[in-house]
PDB file of C-alpha atoms in Angstrom:
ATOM      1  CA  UNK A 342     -15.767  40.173 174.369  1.00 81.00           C
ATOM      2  CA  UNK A 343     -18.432  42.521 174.007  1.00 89.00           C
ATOM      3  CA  UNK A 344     -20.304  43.404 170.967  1.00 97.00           C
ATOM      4  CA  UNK A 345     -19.171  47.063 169.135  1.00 98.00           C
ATOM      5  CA  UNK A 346     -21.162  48.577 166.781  1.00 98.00           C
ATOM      6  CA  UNK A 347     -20.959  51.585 164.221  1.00 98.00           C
ATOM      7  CA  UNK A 348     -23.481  53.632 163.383  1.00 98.00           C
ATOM      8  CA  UNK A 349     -22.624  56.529 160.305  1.00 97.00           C
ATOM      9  CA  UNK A 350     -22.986  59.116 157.652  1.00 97.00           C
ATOM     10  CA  UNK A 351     -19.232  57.811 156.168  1.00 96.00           C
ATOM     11  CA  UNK A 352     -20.509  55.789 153.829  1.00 96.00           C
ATOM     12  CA  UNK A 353     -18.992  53.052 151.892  1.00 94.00           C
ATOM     13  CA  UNK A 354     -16.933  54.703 149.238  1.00 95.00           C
ATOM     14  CA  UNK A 355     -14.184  56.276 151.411  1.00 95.00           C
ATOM     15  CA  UNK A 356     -11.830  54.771 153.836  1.00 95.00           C
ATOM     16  CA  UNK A 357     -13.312  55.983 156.979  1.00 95.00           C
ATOM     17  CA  UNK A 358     -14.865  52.767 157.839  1.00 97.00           C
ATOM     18  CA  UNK A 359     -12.042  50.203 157.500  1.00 97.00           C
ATOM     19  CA  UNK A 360      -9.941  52.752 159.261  1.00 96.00           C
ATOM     20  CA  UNK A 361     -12.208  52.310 162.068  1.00 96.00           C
ATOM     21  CA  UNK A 362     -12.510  48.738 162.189  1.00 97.00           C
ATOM     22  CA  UNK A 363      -8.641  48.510 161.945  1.00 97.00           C
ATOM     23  CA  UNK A 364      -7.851  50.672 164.650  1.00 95.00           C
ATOM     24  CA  UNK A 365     -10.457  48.529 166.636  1.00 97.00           C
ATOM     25  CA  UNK A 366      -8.675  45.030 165.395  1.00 97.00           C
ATOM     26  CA  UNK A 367      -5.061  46.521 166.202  1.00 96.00           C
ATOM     27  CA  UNK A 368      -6.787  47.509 170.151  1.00 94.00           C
ATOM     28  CA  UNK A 369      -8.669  44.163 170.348  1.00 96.00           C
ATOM     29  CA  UNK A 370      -8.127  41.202 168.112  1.00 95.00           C
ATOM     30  CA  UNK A 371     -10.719  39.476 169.363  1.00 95.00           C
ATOM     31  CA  UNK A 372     -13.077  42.050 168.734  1.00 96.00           C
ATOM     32  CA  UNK A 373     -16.647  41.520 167.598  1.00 97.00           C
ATOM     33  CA  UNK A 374     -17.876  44.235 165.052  1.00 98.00           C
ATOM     34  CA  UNK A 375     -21.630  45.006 163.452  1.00 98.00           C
ATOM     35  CA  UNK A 376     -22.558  47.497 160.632  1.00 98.00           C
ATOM     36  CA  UNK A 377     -25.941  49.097 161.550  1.00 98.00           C
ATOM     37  CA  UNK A 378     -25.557  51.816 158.994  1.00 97.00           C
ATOM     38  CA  UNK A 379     -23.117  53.941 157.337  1.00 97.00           C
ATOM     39  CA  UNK A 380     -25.776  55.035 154.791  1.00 95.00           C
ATOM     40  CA  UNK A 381     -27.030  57.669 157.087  1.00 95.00           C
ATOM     41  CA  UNK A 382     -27.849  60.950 155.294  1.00 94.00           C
ATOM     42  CA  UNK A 383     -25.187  63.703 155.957  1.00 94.00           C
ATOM     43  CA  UNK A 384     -25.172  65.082 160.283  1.00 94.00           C
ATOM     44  CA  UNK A 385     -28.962  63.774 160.017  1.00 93.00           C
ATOM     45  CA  UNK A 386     -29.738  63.575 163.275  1.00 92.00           C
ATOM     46  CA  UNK A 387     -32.923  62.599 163.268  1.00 91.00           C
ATOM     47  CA  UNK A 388     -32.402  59.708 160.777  1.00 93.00           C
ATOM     48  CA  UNK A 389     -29.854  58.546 162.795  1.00 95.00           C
ATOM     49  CA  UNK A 390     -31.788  58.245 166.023  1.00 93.00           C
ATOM     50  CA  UNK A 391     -34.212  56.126 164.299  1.00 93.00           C
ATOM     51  CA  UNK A 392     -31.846  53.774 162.962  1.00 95.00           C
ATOM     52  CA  UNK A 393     -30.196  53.251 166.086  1.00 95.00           C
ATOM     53  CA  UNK A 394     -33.192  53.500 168.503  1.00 92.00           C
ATOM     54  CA  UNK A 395     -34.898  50.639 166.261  1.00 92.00           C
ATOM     55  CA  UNK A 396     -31.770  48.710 166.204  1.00 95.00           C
ATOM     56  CA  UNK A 397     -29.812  48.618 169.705  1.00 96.00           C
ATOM     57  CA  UNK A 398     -32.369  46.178 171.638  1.00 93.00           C
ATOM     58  CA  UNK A 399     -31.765  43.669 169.199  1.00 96.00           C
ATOM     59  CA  UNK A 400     -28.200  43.499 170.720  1.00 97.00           C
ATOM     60  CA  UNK A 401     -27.692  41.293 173.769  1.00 97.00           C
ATOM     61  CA  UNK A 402     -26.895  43.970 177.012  1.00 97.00           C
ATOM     62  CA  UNK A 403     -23.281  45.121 177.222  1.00 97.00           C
ATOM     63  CA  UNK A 404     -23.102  45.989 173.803  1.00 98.00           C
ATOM     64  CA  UNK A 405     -20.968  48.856 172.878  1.00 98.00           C
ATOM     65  CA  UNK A 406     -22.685  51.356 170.106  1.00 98.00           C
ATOM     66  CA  UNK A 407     -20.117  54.166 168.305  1.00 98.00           C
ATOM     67  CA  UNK A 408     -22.108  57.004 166.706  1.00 97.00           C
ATOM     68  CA  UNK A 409     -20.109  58.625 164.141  1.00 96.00           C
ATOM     69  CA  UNK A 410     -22.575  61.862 163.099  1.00 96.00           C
ATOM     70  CA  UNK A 411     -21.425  65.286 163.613  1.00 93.00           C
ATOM     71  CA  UNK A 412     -19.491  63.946 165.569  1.00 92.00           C
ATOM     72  CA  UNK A 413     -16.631  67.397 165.436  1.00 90.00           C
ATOM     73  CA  UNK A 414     -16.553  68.342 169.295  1.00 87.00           C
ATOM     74  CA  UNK A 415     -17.161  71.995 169.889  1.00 87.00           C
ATOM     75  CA  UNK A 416     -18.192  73.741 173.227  1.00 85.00           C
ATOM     76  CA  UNK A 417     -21.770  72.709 172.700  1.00 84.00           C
ATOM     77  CA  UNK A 418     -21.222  69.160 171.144  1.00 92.00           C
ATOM     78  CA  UNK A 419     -19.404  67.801 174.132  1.00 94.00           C
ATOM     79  CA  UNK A 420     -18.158  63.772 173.485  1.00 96.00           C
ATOM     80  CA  UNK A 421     -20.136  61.694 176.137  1.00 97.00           C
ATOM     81  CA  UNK A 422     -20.535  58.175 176.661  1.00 97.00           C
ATOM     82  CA  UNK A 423     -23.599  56.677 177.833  1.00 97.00           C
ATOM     83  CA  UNK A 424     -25.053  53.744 179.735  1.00 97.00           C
ATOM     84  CA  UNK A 425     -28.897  53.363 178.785  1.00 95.00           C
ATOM     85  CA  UNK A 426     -31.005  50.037 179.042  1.00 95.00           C
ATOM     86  CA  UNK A 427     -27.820  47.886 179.602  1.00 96.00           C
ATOM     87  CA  UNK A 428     -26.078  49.326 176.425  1.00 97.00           C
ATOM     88  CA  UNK A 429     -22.953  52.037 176.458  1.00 98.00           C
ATOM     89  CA  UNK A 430     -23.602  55.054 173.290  1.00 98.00           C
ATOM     90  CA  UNK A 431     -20.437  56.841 172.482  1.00 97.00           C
ATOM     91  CA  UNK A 432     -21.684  60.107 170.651  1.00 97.00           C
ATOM     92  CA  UNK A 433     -21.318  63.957 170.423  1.00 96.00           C
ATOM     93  CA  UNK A 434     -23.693  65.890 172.435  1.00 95.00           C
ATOM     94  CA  UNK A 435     -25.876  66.023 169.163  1.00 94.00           C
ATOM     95  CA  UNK A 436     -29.416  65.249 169.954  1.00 92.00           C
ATOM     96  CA  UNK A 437     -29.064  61.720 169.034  1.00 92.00           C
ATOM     97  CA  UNK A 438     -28.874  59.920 172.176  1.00 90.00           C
ATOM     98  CA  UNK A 439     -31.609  62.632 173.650  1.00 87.00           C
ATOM     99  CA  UNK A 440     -33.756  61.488 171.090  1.00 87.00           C
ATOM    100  CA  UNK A 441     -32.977  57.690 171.720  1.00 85.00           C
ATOM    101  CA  UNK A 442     -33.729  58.506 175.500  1.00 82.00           C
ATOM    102  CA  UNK A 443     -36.696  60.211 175.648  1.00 75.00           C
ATOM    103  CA  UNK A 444     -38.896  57.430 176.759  1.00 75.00           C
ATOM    104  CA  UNK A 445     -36.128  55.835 178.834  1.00 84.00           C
ATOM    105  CA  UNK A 446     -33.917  57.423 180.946  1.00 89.00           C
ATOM    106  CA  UNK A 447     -30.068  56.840 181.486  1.00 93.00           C
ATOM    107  CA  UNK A 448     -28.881  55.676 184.117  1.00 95.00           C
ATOM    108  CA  UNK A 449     -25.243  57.100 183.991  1.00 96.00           C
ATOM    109  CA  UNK A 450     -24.047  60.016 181.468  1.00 96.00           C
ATOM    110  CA  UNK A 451     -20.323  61.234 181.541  1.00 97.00           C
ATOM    111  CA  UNK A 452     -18.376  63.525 179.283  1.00 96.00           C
ATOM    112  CA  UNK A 453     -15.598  62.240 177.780  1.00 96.00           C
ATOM    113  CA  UNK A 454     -11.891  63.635 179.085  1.00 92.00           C
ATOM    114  CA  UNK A 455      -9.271  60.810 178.231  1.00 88.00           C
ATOM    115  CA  UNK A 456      -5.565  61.910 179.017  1.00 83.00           C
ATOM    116  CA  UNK A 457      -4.285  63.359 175.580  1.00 72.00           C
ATOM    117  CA  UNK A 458      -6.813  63.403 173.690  1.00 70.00           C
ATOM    118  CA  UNK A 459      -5.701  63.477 169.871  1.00 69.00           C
ATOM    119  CA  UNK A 460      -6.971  66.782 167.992  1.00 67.00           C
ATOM    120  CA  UNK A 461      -7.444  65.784 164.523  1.00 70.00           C
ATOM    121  CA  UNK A 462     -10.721  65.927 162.416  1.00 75.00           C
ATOM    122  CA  UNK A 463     -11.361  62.059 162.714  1.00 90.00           C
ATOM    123  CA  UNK A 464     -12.442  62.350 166.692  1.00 89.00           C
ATOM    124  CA  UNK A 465     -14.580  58.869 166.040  1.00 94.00           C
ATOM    125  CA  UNK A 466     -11.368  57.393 165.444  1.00 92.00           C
ATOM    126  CA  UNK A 467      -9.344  59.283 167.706  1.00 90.00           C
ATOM    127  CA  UNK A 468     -11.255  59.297 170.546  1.00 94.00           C
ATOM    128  CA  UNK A 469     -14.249  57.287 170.179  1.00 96.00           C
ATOM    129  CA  UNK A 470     -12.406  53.891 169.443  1.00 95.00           C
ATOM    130  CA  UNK A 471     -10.513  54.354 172.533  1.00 94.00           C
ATOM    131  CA  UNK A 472     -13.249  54.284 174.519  1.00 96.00           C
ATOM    132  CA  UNK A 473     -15.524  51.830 172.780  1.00 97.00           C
ATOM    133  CA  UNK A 474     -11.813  49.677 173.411  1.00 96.00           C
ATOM    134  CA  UNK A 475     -11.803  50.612 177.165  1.00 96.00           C
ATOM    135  CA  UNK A 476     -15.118  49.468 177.704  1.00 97.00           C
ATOM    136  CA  UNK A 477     -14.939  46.071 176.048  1.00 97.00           C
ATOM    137  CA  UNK A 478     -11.972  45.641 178.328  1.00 96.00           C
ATOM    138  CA  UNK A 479     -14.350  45.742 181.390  1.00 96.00           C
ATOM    139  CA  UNK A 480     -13.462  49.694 182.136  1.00 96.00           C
ATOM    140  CA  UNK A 481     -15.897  52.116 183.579  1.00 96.00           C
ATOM    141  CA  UNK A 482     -17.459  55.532 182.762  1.00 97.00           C
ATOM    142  CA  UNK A 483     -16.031  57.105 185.606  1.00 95.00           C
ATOM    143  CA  UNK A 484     -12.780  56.398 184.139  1.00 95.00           C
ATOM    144  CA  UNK A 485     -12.794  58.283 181.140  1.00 94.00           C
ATOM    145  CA  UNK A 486     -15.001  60.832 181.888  1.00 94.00           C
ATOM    146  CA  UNK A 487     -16.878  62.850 184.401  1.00 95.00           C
ATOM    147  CA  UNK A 488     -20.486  63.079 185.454  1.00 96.00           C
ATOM    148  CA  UNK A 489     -22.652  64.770 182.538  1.00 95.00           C
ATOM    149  CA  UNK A 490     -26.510  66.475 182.977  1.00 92.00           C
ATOM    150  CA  UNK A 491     -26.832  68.638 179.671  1.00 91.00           C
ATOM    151  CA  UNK A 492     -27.935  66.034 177.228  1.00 91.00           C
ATOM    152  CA  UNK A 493     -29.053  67.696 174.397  1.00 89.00           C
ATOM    153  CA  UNK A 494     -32.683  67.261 173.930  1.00 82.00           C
ATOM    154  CA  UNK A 495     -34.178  68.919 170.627  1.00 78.00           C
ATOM    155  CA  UNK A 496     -37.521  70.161 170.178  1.00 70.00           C
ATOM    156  CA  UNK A 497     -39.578  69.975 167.019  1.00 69.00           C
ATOM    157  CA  UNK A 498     -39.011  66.926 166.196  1.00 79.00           C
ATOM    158  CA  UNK A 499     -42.004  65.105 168.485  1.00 87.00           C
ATOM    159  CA  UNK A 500     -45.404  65.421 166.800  1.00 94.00           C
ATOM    160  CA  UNK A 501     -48.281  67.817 167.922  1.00 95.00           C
ATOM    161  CA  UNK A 502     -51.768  68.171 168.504  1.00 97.00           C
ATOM    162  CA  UNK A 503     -53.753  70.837 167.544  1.00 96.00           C
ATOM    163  CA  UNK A 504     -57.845  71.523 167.180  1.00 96.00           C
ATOM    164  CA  UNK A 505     -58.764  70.945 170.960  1.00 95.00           C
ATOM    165  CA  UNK A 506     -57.421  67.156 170.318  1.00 95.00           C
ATOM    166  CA  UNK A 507     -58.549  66.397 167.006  1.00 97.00           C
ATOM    167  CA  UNK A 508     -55.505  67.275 165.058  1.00 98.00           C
ATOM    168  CA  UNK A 509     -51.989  65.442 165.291  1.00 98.00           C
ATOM    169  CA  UNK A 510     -49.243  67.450 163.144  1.00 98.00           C
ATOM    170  CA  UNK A 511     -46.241  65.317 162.333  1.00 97.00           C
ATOM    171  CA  UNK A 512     -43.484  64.877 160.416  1.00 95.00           C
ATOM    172  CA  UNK A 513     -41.417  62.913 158.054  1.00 95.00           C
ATOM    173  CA  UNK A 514     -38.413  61.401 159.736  1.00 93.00           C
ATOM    174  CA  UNK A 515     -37.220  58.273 157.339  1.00 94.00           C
ATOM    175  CA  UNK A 516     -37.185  57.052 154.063  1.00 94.00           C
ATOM    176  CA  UNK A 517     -36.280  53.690 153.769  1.00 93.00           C
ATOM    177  CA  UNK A 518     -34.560  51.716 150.949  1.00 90.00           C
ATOM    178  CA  UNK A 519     -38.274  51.022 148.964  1.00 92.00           C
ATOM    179  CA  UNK A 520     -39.248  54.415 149.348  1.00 93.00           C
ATOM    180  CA  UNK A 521     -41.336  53.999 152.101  1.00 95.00           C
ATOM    181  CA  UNK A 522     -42.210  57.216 154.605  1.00 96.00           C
ATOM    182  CA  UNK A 523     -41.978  57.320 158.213  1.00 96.00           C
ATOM    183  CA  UNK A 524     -43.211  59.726 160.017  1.00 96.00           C
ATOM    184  CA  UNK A 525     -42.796  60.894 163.788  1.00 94.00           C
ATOM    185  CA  UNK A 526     -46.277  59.437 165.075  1.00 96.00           C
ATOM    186  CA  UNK A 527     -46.557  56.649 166.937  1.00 94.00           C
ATOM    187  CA  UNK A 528     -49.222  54.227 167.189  1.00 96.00           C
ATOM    188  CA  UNK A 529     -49.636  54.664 171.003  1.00 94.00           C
ATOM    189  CA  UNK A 530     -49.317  58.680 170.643  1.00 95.00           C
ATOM    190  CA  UNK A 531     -52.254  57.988 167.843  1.00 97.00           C
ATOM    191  CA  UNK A 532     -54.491  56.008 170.022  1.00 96.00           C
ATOM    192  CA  UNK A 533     -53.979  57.980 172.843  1.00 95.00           C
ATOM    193  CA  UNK A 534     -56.094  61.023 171.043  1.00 96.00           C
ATOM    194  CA  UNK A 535     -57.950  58.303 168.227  1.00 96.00           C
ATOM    195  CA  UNK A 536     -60.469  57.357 170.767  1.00 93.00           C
ATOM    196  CA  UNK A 537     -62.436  55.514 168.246  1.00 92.00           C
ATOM    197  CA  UNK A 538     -62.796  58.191 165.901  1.00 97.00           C
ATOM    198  CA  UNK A 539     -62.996  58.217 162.161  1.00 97.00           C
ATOM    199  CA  UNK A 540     -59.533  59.740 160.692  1.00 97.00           C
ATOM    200  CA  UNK A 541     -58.141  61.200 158.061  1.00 98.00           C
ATOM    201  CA  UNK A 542     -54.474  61.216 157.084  1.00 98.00           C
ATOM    202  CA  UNK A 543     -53.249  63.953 154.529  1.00 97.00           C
ATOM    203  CA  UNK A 544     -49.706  63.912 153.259  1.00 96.00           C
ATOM    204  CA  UNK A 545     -49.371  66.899 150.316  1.00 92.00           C
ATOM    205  CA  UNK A 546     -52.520  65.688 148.325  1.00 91.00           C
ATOM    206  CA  UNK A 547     -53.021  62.308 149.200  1.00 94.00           C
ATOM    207  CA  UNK A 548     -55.307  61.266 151.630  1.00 96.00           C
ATOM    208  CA  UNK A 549     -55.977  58.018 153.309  1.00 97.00           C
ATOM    209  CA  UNK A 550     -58.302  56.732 156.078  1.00 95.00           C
ATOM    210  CA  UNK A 551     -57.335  53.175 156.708  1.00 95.00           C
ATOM    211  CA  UNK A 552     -54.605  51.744 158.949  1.00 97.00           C
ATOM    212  CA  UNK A 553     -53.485  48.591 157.563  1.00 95.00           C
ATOM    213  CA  UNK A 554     -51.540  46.100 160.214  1.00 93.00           C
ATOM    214  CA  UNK A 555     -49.455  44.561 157.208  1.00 93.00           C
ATOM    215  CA  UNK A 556     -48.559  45.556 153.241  1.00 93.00           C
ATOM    216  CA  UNK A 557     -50.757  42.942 151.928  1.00 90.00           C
ATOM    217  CA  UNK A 558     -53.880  43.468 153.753  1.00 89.00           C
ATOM    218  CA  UNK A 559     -54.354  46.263 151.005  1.00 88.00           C
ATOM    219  CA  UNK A 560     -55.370  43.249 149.166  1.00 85.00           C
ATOM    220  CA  UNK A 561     -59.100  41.447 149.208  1.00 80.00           C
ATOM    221  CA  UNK A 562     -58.657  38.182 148.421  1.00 79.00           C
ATOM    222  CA  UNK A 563     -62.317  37.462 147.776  1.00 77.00           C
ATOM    223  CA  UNK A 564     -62.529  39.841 144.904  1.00 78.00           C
ATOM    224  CA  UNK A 565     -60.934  38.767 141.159  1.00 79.00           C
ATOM    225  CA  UNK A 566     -57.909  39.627 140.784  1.00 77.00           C
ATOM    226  CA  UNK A 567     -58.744  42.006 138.253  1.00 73.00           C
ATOM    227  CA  UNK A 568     -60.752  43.799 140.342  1.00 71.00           C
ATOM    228  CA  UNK A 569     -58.377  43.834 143.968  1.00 74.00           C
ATOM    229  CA  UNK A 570     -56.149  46.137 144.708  1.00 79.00           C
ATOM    230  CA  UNK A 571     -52.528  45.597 144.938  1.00 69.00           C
ATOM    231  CA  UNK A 572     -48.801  46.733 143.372  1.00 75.00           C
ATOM    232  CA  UNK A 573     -48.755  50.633 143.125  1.00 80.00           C
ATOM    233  CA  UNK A 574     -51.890  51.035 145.264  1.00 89.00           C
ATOM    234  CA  UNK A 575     -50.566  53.709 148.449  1.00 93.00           C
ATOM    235  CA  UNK A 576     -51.574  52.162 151.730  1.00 94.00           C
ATOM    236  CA  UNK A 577     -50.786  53.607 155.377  1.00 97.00           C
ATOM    237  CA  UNK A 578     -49.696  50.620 158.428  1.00 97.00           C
ATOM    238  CA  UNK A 579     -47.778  50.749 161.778  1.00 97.00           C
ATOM    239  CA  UNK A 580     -44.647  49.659 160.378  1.00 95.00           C
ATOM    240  CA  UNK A 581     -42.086  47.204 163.029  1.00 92.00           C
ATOM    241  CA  UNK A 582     -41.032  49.595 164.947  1.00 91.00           C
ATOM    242  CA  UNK A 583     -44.969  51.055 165.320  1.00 93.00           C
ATOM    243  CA  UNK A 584     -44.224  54.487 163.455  1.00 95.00           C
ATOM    244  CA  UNK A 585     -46.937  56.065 160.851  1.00 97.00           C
ATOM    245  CA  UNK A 586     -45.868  54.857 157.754  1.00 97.00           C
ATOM    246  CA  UNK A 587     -47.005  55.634 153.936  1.00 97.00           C
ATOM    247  CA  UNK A 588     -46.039  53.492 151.118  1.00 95.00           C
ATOM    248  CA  UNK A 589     -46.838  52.131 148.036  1.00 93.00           C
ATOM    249  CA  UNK A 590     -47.289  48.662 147.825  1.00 91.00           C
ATOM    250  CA  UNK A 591     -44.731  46.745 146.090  1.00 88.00           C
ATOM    251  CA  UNK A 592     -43.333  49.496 144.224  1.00 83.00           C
ATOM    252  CA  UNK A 593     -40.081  50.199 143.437  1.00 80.00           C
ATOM    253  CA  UNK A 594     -38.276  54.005 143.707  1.00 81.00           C
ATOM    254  CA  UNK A 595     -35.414  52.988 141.234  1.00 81.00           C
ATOM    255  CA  UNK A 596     -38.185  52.006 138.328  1.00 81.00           C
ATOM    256  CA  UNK A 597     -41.755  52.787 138.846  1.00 79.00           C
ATOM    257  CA  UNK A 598     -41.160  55.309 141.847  1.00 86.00           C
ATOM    258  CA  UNK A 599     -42.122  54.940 145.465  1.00 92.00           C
ATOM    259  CA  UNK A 600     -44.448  56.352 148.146  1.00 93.00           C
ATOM    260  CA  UNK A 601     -41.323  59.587 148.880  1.00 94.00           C
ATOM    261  CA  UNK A 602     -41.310  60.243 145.065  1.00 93.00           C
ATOM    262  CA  UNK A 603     -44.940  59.308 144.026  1.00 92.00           C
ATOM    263  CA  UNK A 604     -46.739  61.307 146.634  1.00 93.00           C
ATOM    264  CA  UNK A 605     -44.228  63.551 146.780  1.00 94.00           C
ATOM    265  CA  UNK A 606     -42.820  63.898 149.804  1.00 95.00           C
ATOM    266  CA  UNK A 607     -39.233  64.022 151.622  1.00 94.00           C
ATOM    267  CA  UNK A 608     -37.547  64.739 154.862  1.00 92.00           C
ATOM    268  CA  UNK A 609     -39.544  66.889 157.372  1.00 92.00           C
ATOM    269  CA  UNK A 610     -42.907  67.741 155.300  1.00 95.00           C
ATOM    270  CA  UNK A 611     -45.826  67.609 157.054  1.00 96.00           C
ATOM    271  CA  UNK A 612     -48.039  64.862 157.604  1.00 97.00           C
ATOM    272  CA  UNK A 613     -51.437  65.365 159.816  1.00 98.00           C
ATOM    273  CA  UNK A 614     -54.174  63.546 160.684  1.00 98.00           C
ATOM    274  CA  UNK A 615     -57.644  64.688 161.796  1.00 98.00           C
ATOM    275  CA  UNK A 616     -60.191  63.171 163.316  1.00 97.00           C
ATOM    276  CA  UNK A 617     -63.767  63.185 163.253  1.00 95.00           C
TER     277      UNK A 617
END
């Protein structure tokens, strides 16, 4: 039985999650569920992307991934189910999977049109499940739906380059649970205009020109401890998924504050780097 995964802005406090995963059970005993997130920040597309894009190639091929964010069909959020680097998406026409494929293209894309299709306000339930179920059975794309080409692909959320190649204007895209920022640059876009330069990153008014390739290489070890650096120093490193990040090195935003509230910064500022 193939894997099915949910991916969320529900969160945990309401019952839209076990109602999911019950109307799954009561399709498909047998079935095999994984969280990735329900903690995804309210119809944050972006956010959501990233979560899932980072996520899904950990899963063995032929897994099944639900996307429940803004997720309400309308004439230009069509339902469509994907099949993408041997893994089916079931998502709204929201940017989410265009963002996901980007660097990889799909090989098949329908949109969804299931006989009687149920017309309440929980369409991840109501329709979704149903095809995550139909899947997972063995069914087919051309099944439920028919052939798709409008995949929503937004702009503005790709870095730029400005200064005749010596600027890269990004963006913050994540915060993670320490506080940590992502931004929209990655290390190959970096490189790819770097070209063994000196650079300078500038995030509100901090400033940083060194690329660590792990948190605690912010610490010398052949200085005395009194005199290293270490916890609440900032630091910048390719984090695991090779995306710009700031932090502050083993900080913590519930106490102390983090590198989103210490250098304060939150979803979409600006973060550029020059080079010289």
């Amino acid at each position: 039985m193939a894997i099915i995964t949910l991916t969320t802005d529900f969160g945990l406090k309401d019952h839209f999650v076990g109602a999911l995963k019950g109307s799954i059970y009561k399709e498909l005993a047998d079935a095999k569920i994984v969280d990735i997130s329900h903690g995804i920040s309210p119809f944050n597309i972006q956010e959501c992307a990233y979560i899932l894009g980072n996520s899904y190639k950990s899963f063995p091929e032929g897994t099944i991934h639900i996307v429940g964010v803004d997720s309400e069909p309308t004439q230009e959020n069509q339902h469509i189910a994907i099949f993408l680097d041997g893994h089916y998406f079931i998502s709204a026409n929201n940017g989410v999977i265009g963002l996901i494929t980007s660097e990889i293209k799909p090989e098949k894309v329908v949109e969804i049109n299931i006989p009687n299709p149920a017309a309440g306000s929980f369409p991840v339930m109501d329709i979704f499940i149903q095809v995550a179920c139909h899947i997972a059975r063995g069914g087919t794309l051309e099944v439920i739906g028919r052939p798709f080409t409008a995949l929503k692909d937004l702009t503005g959320f790709h870095p730029s380059v400005t200064d005749n190649g010596n600027k890269i204007v990004g963006a913050v895209i994540y915060i993670d649970n320490y506080g940590n920022v992502v931004t929209n640059i990655h290390k190959n876009f970096f490189e790819a205009y770097r070209k063994g330069r000196d650079f300078e990153i500038n995030a509100r008014t901090t400033t940083i020109n060194k690329i660590h390739q792990k948190y605690s290489d912010i610490i010398n070890f052949e200085l005395e401890k009194g005199k290293r650096k270490g916890a609440g120093d900032k630091l910048a490193l390719f984090n695991s998924s090779e995306y710009l990040e700031l932090a502050i090195f083993k900080s913590d935003r519930h106490t102390v504050g983090a590198a989103s509230t210490l250098l304060g910064l939150d979803y979409l500022d600006t973060i550029t780097i020059t080079f010289s």
